[in-house]
Coordinates of C-alpha atoms and ligand atoms in Angstrom, one line a residue:
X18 CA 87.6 -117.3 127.3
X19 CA 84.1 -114.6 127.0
X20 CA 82.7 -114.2 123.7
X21 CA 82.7 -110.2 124.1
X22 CA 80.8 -109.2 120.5
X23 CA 79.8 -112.0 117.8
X24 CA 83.2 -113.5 116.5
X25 CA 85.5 -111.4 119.1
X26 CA 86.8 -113.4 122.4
X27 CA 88.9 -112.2 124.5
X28 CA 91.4 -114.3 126.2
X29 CA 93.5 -113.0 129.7
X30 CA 97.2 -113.9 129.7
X31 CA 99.4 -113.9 132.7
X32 CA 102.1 -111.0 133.3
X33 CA 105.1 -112.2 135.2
X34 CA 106.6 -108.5 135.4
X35 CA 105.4 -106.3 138.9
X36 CA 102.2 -104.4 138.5
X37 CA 99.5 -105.9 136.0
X38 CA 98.5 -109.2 136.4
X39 CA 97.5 -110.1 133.3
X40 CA 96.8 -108.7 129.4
X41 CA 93.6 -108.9 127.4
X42 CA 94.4 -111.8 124.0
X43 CA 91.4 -110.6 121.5
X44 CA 90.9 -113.1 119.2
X45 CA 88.9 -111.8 115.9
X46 CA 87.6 -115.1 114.3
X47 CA 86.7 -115.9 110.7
X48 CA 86.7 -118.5 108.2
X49 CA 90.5 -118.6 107.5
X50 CA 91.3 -119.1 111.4
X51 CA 91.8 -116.0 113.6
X52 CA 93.6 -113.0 114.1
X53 CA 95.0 -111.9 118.1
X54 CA 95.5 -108.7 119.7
X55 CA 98.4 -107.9 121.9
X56 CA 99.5 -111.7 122.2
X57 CA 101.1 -111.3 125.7
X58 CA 104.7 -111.1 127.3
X59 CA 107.8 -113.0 125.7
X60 CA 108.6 -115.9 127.2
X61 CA 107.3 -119.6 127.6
X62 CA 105.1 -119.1 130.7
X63 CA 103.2 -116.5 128.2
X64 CA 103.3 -118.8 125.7
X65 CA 102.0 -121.9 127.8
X66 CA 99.1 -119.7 128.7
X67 CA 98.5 -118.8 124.9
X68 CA 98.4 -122.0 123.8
X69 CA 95.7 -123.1 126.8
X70 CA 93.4 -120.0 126.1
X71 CA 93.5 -121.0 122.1
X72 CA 92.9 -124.7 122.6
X73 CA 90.1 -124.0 125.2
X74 CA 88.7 -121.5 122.0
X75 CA 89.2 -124.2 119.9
X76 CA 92.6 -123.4 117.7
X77 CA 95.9 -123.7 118.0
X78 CA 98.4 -121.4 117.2
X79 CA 98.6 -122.6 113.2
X80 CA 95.6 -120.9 112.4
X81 CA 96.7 -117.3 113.5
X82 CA 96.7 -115.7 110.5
X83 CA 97.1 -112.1 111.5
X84 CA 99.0 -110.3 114.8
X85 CA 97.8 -107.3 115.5
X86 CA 100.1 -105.5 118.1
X87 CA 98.5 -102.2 119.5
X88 CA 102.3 -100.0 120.4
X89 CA 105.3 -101.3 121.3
X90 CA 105.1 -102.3 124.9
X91 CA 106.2 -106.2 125.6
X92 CA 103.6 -107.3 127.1
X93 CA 101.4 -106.3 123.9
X94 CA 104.0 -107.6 121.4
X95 CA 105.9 -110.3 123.2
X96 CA 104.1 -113.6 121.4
X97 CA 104.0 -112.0 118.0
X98 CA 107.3 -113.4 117.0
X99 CA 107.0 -116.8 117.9
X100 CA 103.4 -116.9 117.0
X101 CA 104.8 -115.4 113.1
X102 CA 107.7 -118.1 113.5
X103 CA 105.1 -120.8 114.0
X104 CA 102.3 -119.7 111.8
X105 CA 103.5 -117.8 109.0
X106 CA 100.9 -114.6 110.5
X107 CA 101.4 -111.3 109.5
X108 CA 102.4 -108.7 112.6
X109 CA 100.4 -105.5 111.9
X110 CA 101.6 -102.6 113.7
X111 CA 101.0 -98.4 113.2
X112 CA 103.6 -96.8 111.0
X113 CA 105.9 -95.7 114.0
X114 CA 106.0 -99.1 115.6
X115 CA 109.5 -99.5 117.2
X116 CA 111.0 -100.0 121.0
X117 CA 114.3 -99.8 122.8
X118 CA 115.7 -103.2 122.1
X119 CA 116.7 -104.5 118.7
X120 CA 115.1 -106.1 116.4
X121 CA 114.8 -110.0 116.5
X122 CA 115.5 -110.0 113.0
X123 CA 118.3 -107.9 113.8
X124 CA 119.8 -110.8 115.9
X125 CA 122.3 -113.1 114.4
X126 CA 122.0 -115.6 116.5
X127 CA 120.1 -118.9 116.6
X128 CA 116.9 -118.9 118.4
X129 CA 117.0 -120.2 122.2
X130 CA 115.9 -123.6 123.1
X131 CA 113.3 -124.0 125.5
X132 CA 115.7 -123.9 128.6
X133 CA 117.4 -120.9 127.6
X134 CA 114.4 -119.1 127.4
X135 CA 113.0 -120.1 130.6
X136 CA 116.4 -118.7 131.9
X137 CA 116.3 -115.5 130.3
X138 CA 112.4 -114.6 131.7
X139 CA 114.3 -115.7 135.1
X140 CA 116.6 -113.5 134.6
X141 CA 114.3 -110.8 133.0
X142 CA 111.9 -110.8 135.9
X143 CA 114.8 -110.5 138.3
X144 CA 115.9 -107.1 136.9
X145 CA 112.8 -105.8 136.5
X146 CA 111.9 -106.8 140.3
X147 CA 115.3 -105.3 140.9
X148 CA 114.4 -101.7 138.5
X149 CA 111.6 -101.2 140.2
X150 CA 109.7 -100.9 136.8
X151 CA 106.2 -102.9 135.8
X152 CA 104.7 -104.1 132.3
X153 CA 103.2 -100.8 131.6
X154 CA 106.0 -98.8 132.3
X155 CA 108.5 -99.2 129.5
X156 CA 109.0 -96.4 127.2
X157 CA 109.3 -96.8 123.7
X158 CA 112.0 -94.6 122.0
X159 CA 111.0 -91.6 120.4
X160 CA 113.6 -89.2 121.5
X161 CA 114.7 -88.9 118.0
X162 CA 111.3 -86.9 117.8
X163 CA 112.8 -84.4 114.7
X164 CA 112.3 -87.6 112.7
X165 CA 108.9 -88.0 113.8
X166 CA 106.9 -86.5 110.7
X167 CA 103.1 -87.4 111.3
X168 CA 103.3 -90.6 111.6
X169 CA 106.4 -91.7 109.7
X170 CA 109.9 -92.6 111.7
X171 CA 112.0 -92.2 108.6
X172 CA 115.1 -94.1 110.0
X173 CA 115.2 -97.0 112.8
X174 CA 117.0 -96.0 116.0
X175 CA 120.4 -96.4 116.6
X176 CA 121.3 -98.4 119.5
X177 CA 122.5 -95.1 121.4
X178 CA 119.4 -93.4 121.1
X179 CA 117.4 -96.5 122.9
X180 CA 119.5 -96.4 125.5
X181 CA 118.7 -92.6 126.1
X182 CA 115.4 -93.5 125.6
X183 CA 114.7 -95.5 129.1
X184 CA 114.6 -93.6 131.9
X185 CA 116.0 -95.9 134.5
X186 CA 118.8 -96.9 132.0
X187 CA 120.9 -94.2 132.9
X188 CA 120.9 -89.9 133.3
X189 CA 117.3 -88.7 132.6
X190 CA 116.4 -85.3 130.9
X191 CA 115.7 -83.4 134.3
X192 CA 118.7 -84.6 135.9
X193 CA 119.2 -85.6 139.8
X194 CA 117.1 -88.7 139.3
X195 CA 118.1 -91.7 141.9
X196 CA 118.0 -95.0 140.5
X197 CA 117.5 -98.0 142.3
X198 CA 120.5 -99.8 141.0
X199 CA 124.2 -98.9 140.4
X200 CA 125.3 -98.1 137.3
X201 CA 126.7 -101.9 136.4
X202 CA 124.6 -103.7 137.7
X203 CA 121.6 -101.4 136.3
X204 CA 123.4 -102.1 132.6
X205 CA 123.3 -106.1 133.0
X206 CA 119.7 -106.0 134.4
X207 CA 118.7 -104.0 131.2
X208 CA 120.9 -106.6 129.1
X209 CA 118.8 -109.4 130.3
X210 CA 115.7 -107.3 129.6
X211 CA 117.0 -106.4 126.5
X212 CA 117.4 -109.6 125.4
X213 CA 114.0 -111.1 125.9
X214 CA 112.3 -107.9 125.0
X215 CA 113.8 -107.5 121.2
X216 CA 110.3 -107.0 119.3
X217 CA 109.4 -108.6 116.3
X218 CA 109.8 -107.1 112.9
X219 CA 106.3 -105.7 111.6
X220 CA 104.8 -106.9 108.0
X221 CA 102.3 -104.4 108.0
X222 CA 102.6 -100.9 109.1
X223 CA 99.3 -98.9 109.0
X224 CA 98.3 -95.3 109.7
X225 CA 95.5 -93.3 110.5
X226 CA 92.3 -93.9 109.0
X227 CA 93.6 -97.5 106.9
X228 CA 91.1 -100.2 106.8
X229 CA 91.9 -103.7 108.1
X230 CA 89.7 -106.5 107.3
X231 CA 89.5 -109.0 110.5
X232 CA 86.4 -111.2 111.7
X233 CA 84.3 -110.5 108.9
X234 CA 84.7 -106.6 109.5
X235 CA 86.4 -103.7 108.8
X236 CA 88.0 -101.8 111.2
X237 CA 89.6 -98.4 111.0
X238 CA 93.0 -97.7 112.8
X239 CA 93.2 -94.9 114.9
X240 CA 96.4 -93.6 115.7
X241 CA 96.4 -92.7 119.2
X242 CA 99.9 -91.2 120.6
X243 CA 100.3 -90.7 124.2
X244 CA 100.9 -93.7 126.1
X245 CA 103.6 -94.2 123.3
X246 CA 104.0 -92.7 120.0
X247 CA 103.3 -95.7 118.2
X248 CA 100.2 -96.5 120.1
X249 CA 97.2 -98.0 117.8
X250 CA 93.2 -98.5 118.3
X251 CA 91.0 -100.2 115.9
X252 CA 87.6 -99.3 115.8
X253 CA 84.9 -101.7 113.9
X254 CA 82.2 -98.4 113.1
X255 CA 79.3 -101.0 112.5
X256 CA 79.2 -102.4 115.5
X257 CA 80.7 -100.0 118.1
X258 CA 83.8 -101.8 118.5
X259 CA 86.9 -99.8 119.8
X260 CA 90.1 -102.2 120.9
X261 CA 91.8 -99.5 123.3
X262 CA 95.1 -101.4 123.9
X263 CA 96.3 -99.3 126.8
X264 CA 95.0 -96.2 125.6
X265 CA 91.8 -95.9 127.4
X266 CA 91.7 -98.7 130.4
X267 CA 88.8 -99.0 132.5
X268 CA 90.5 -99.2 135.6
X269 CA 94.0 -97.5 135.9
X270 CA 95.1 -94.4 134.2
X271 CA 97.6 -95.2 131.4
X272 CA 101.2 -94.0 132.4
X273 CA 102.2 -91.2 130.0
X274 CA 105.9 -90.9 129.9
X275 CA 108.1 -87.7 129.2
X276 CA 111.2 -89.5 127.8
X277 CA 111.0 -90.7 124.3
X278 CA 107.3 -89.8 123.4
X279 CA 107.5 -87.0 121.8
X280 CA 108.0 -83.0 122.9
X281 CA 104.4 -83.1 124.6
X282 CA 103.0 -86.6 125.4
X283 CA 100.4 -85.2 127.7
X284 CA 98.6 -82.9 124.6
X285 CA 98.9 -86.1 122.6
X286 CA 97.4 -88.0 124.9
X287 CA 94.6 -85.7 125.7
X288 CA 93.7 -85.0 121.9
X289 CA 93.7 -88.4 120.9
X290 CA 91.3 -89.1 123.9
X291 CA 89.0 -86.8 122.8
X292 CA 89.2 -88.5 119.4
X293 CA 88.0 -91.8 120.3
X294 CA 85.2 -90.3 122.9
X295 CA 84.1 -88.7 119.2
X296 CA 84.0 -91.6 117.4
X297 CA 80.5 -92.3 115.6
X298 CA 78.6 -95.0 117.7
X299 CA 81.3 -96.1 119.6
X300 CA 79.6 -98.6 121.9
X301 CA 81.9 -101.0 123.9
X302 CA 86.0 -100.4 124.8
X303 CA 87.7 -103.6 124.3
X304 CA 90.6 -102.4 126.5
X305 CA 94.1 -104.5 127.0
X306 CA 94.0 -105.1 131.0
X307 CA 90.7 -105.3 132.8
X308 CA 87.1 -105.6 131.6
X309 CA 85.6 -104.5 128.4
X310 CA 83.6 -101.5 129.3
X311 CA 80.5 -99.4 127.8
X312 CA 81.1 -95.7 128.9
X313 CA 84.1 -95.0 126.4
X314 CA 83.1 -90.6 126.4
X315 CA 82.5 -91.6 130.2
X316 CA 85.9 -92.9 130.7
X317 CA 87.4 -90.9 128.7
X318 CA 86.4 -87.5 130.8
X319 CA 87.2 -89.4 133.9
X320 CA 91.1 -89.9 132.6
X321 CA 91.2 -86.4 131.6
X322 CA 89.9 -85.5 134.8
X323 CA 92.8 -87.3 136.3
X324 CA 95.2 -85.1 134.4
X325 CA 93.4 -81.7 134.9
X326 CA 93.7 -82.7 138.5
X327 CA 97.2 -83.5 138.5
X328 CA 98.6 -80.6 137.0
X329 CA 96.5 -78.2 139.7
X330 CA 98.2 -80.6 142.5
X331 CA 102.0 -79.8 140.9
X332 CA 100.9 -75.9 139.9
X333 CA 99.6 -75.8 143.9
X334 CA 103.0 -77.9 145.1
X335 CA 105.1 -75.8 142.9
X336 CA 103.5 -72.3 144.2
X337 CA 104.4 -73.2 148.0
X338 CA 107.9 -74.6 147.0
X339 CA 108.8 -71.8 144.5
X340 CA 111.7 -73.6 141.8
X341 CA 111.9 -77.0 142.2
X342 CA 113.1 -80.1 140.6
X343 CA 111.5 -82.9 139.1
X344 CA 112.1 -84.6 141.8
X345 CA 110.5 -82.3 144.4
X346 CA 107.6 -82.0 142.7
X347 CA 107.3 -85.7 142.2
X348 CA 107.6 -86.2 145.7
X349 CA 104.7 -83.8 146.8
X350 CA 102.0 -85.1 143.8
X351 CA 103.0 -89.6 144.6
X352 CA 102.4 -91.2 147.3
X353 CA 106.1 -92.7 148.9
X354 CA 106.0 -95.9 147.4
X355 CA 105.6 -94.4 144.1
X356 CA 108.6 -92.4 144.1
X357 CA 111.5 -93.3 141.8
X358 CA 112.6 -93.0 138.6
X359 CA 108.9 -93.5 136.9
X360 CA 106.8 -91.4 138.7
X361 CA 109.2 -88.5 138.1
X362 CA 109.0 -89.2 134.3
X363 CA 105.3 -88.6 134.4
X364 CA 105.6 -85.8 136.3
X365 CA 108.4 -84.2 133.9
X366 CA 105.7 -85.3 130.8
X367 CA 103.2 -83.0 133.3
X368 CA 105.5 -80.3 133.4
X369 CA 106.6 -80.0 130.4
X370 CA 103.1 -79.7 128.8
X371 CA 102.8 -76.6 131.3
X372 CA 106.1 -75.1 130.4
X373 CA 104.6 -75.3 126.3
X374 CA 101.1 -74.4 127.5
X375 CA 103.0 -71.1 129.1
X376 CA 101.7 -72.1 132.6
X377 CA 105.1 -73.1 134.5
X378 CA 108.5 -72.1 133.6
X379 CA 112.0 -73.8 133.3
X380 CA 115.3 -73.6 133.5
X381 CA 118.5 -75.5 134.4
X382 CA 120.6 -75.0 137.4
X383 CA 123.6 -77.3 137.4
X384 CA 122.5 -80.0 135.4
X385 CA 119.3 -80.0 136.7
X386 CA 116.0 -78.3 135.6
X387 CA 114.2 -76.8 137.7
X388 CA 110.2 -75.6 137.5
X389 CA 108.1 -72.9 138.7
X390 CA 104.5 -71.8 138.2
X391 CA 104.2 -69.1 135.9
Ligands
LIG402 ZN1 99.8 -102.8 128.7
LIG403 ZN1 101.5 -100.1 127.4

């Protein structure tokens, strides 16, 4: 527990899924209690570790007033639900705030015991050992894009259209794509994910620009799109205070998905970059993994860079190959132990930006798409 600005702390939680290693808790203090940020996985090893981090802060979980869950990722929104159940807090989200699973509200049934839950993060971990897929790397469904209007998802997702919206759930956009389990058994290892990974149901949506009063401050929501649709920073303008969720990370680059973010994830991702580098006297990144940072323009460029370089690696790859697949071009730009079903999402979210930026071209060959540099 670091006190990172007067009445912020931030608080590292444990993530049992490949890849992370752990999420930033911020805990915004004031005279009613405290409001957290992203309160970790689902699950009671998370929820051990939440309790530990508050007591050693001195609180307990009763005087969480206020959840504030930056996008729909489960290691950001997993406590919120039990930490409402427990506390009565309100779970504020952006406007666009929804995921692949159902609803907990939408769930008849009773809630698990203890043992039951312990059995279903088993069994949750398993699949996504078994996937091949990490914390960061679950998309959030958006494919129903056309109802996308600024920020406002006028109806929730039916349960066909999450389905379509994971990529290693079953036939992605680009076709070809080689998953790393068979169909059955890739359907029960997204059933037990499903089932620990249903997201709480929000009680305060915000958009762009709305004020939020926590720790004694106000703090403007930036909508920030790219890493997901729904993704959400809050910036505090009189101190300098930008939480970044996974939006700007001071050590990896974000994963931007092409399925179920939106026609062009990579030109939301860079624009909404380049809006929080702008923002006035923003001093210190409060990001959700790894360590608050003080560069955020700084970062920012070097993430963009990352991009810029990416898409002259595929423009270069796909020049020497002439058409090729998702796939193909996936292979050339990742190193082997990347391949798979998520490193040719990100490259289809690259090449798609080129096709609408008029620098590559596609078209479909036998239920595949193929790409070549324009
Ligand atoms: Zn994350
Ligand atoms: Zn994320």
């Amino acid at each position: 527990m670091i006190e990172v600005a007067p009445g912020v702390i931030r608080m590292q939680l444990p993530i049992w899924m490949p890849g992370l290693g752990h999420v930033n808790m911020y805990g915004l203090l004031d005279d009613r209690g405290l409001a957290v940020v992203d309160p970790g996985l689902p699950g009671p090893k998370s929820w051990r570790a939440l309790k530990a981090r508050l007591k050693t802060a001195g609180y307990g979980v009763k005087d969480i007033h206020t959840v504030i869950v930056t996008h729909s990722h489960p290691d950001h929104f997993g406590g919120a639900g039990r930490i409402k159940r427990e506390s009565g807090a309100q779970i504020v989200t952006h406007k666009a705030f929804t995921t692949w699973s159902l609803e907990e509200s939408n769930r008849r049934n009773r809630l698990p015991t203890e043992k039951e839950a312990e059995e279903a993060e088993r069994m949750a971990a398993a699949a996504a050992q078994a996937l091949d897929i990490g914390g960061e790397e679950i998309p959030t469904i958006a494919d129903h894009i056309d109802d996308y209007e600024g920020d406002v998802l006028r109806e929730d997702p039916t349960e066909a259209q999450q389905a379509g919206s994971v990529p290693w759930g079953g036939e992605t956009p680009w076709g070809g794509s080689k998953h790393p389990l068979p169909p059955l058994a890739r359907r029960l290892a997204i059933r037990a994910l499903r089932r620990i990974f249903a997201p709480p149901r929000p009680t305060r949506r915000v958009v762009h620009g709305e004020r939020v009063k926590l720790a004694n401050r106000d703090w403007v929501s930036i909508h920030t799109p790219g890493h997901t649709i729904d993704h959400l920073c809050l910036f505090d303008p009189e101190h300098g205070l930008l939480i970044s969720g996974d939006h700007v990370l001071p050590s990896i680059t974000p994963h931007i998905s092409g399925v179920g973010n939106g026609a062009d994830a990579l030109k939301s991702y860079i624009q909404t970059l380049d809006l929080v580098a702008a923002l006035d006297g923003v001093r210190l990144g409060l990001p959700a993994h790894g360590h608050p940072f003080d560069d955020v323009p700084g970062r920012v460029e070097a993430i963009k860079h990352h991009h810029e370089e990416r898409m002259e690696l595929i423009l270069a790859a796909s020049t020497a190959l002439g058409p090729a697949t998702v796939q193909d071009l996936a292979h050339e730009i990742f190193p082997k132990r990347h391949w798979g079903v998520m490193a040719e999402s990100e490259t289809f979210a690259h090449l798609e930006h080129m096709v609408i930026e008029g620098k590559a071209e596609r078209w479909e060959d036998h239920g595949r798409l193929l790409y070549r540099a324009a």
